PDB file of C-alpha atoms and ligand atoms in Angstrom:
ATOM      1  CA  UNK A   1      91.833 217.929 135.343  1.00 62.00           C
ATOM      2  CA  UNK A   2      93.880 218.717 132.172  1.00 69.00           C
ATOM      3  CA  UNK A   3      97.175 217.927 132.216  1.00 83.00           C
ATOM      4  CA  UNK A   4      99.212 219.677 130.363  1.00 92.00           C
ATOM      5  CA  UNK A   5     103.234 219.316 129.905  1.00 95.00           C
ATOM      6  CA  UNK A   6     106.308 221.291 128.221  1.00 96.00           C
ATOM      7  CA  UNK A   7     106.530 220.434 125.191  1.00 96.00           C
ATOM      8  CA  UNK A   8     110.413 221.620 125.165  1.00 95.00           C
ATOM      9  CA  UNK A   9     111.366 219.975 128.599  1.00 96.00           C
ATOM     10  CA  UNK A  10     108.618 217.131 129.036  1.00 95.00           C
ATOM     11  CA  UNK A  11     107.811 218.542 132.607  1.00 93.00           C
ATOM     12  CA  UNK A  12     104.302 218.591 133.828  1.00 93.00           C
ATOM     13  CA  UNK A  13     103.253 222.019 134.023  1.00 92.00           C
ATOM     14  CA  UNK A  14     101.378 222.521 137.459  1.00 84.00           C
ATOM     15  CA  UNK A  15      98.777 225.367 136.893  1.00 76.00           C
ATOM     16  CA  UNK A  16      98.814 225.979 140.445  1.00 80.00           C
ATOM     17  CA  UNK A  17     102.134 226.823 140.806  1.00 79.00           C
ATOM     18  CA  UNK A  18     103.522 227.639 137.510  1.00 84.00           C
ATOM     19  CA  UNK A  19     102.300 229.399 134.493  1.00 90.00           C
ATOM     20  CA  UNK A  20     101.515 227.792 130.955  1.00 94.00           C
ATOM     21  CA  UNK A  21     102.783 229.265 128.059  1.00 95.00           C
ATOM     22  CA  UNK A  22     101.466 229.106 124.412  1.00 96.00           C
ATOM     23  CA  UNK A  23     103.968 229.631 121.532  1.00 95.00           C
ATOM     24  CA  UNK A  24     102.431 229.992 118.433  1.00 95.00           C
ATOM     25  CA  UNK A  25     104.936 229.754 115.593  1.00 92.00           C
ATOM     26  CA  UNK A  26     103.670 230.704 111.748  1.00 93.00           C
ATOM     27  CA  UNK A  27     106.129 230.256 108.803  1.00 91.00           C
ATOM     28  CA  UNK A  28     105.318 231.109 105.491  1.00 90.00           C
ATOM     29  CA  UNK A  29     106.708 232.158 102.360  1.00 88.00           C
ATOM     30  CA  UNK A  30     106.875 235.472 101.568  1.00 86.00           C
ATOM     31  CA  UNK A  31     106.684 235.438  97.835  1.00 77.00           C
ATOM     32  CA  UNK A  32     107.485 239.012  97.497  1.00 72.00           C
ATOM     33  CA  UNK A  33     107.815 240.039  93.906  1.00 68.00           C
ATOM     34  CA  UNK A  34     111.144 239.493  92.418  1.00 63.00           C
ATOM     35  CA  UNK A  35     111.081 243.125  90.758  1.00 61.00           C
ATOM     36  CA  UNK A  36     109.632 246.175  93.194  1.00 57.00           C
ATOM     37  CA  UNK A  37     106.645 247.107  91.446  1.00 56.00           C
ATOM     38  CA  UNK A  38     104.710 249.019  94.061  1.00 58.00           C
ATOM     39  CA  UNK A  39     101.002 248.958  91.796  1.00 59.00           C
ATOM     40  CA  UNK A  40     101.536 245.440  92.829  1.00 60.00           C
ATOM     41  CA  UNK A  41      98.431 245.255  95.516  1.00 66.00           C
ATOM     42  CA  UNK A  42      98.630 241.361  96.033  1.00 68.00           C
ATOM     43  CA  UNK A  43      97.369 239.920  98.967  1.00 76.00           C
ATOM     44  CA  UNK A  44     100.232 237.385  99.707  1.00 76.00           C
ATOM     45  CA  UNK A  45      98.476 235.458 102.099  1.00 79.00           C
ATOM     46  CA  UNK A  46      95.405 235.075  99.518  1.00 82.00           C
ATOM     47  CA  UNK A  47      97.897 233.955  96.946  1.00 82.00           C
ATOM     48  CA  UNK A  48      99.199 231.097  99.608  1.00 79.00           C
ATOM     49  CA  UNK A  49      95.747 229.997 100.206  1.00 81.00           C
ATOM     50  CA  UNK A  50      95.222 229.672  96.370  1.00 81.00           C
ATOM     51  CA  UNK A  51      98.350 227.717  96.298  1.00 76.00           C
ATOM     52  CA  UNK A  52      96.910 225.491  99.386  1.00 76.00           C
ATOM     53  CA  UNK A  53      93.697 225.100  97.387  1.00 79.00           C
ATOM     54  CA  UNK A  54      95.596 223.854  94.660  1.00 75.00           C
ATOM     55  CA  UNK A  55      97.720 221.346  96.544  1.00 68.00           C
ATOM     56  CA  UNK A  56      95.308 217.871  96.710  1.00 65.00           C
ATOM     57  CA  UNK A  57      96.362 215.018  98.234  1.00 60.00           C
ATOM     58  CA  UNK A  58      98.516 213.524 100.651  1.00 60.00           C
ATOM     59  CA  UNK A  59     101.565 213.727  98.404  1.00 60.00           C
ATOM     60  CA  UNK A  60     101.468 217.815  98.733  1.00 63.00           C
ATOM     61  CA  UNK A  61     101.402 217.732 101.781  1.00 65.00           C
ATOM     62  CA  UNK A  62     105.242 218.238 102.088  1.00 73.00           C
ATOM     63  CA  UNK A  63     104.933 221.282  99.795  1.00 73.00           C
ATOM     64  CA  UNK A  64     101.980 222.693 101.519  1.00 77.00           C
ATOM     65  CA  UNK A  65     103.673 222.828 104.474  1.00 78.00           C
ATOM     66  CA  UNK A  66     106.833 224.620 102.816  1.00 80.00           C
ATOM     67  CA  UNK A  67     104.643 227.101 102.145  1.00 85.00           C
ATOM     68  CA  UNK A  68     102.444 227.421 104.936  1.00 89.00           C
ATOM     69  CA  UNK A  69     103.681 225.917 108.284  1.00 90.00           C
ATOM     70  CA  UNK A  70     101.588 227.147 111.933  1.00 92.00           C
ATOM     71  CA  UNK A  71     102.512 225.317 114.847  1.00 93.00           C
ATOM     72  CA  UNK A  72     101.651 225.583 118.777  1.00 96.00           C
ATOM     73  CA  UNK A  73     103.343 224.694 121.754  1.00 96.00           C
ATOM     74  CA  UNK A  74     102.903 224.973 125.008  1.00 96.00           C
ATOM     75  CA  UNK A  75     106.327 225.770 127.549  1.00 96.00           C
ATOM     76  CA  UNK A  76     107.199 225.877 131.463  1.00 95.00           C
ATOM     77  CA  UNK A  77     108.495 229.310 132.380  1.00 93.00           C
ATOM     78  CA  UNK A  78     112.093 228.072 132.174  1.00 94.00           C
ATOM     79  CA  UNK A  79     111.581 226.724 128.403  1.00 95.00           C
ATOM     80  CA  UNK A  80     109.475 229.675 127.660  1.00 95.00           C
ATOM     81  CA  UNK A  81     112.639 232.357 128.948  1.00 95.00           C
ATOM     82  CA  UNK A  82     115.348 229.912 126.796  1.00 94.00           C
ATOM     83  CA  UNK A  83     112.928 230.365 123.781  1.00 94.00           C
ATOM     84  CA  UNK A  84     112.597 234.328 124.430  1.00 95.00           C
ATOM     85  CA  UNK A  85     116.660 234.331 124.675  1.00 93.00           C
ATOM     86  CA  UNK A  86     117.145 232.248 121.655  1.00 92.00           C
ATOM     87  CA  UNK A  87     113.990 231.398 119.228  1.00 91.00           C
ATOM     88  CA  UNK A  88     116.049 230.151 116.542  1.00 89.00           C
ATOM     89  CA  UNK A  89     118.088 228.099 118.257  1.00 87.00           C
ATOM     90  CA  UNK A  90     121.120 229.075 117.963  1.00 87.00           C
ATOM     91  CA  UNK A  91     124.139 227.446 118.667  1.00 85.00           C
ATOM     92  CA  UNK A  92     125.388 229.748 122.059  1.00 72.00           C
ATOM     93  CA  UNK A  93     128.871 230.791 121.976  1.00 68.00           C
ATOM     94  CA  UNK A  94     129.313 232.097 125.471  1.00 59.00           C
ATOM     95  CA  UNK A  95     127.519 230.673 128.435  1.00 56.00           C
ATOM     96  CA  UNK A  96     124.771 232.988 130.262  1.00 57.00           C
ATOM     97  CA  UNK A  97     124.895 233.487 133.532  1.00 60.00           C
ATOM     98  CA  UNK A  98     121.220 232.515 134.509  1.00 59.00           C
ATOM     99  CA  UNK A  99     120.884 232.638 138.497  1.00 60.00           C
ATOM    100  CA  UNK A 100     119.587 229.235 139.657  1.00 58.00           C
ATOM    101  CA  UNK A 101     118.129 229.880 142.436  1.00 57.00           C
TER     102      UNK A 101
HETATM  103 ZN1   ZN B 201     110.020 223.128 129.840  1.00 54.01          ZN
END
């Protein structure tokens, strides 16, 4: 049996009586063209997969993921709704009144 836990809270998610969830996050640069030239039919993500192919070694690895960060995680239905309210983390400035029932 897999066991799978929140990876916000550190609760073990029960698949019987709760639901998983899967956030995928994907941050990349957008490298969007300093001037608007609109003939300019670049494929950005093909241009940061050049600049992936370019980056050897461990020591890129730091700039690589500048460019290109993906990232999964898996959240209890409590995590998951705080995420929903508030992906960036934000800092909260009034309190919300979530029913804890
Ligand atoms: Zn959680």
């Amino acid at each position: 049996m897999i066991h799978h836990t929140c990876d916000c809270c550190k609760q073990a998610i029960d698949s019987k009586n709760s639901v998983r969830y899967i956030v995928r996050l994907e941050v990349y640069a957008s490298l969007d063209p300093v001037e608007e030239d609109l003939s300019d039919d670049r494929d950005h993500l093909l241009e940061i997969h050049d600049i992936l192919e370019h980056l050897d070694g461990d020591e890129d690895a730091g700039i690589a993921d500048e460019v290109y960060h993906q990232v999964r995680y898996d959240l209890c239905s409590d995590c998951r709704r705080r995420f929903v309210e508030n992906p960036l983390g934000r800092p909260v400035s009034q309190q919300f009144d979530f029913s804890q029932n």
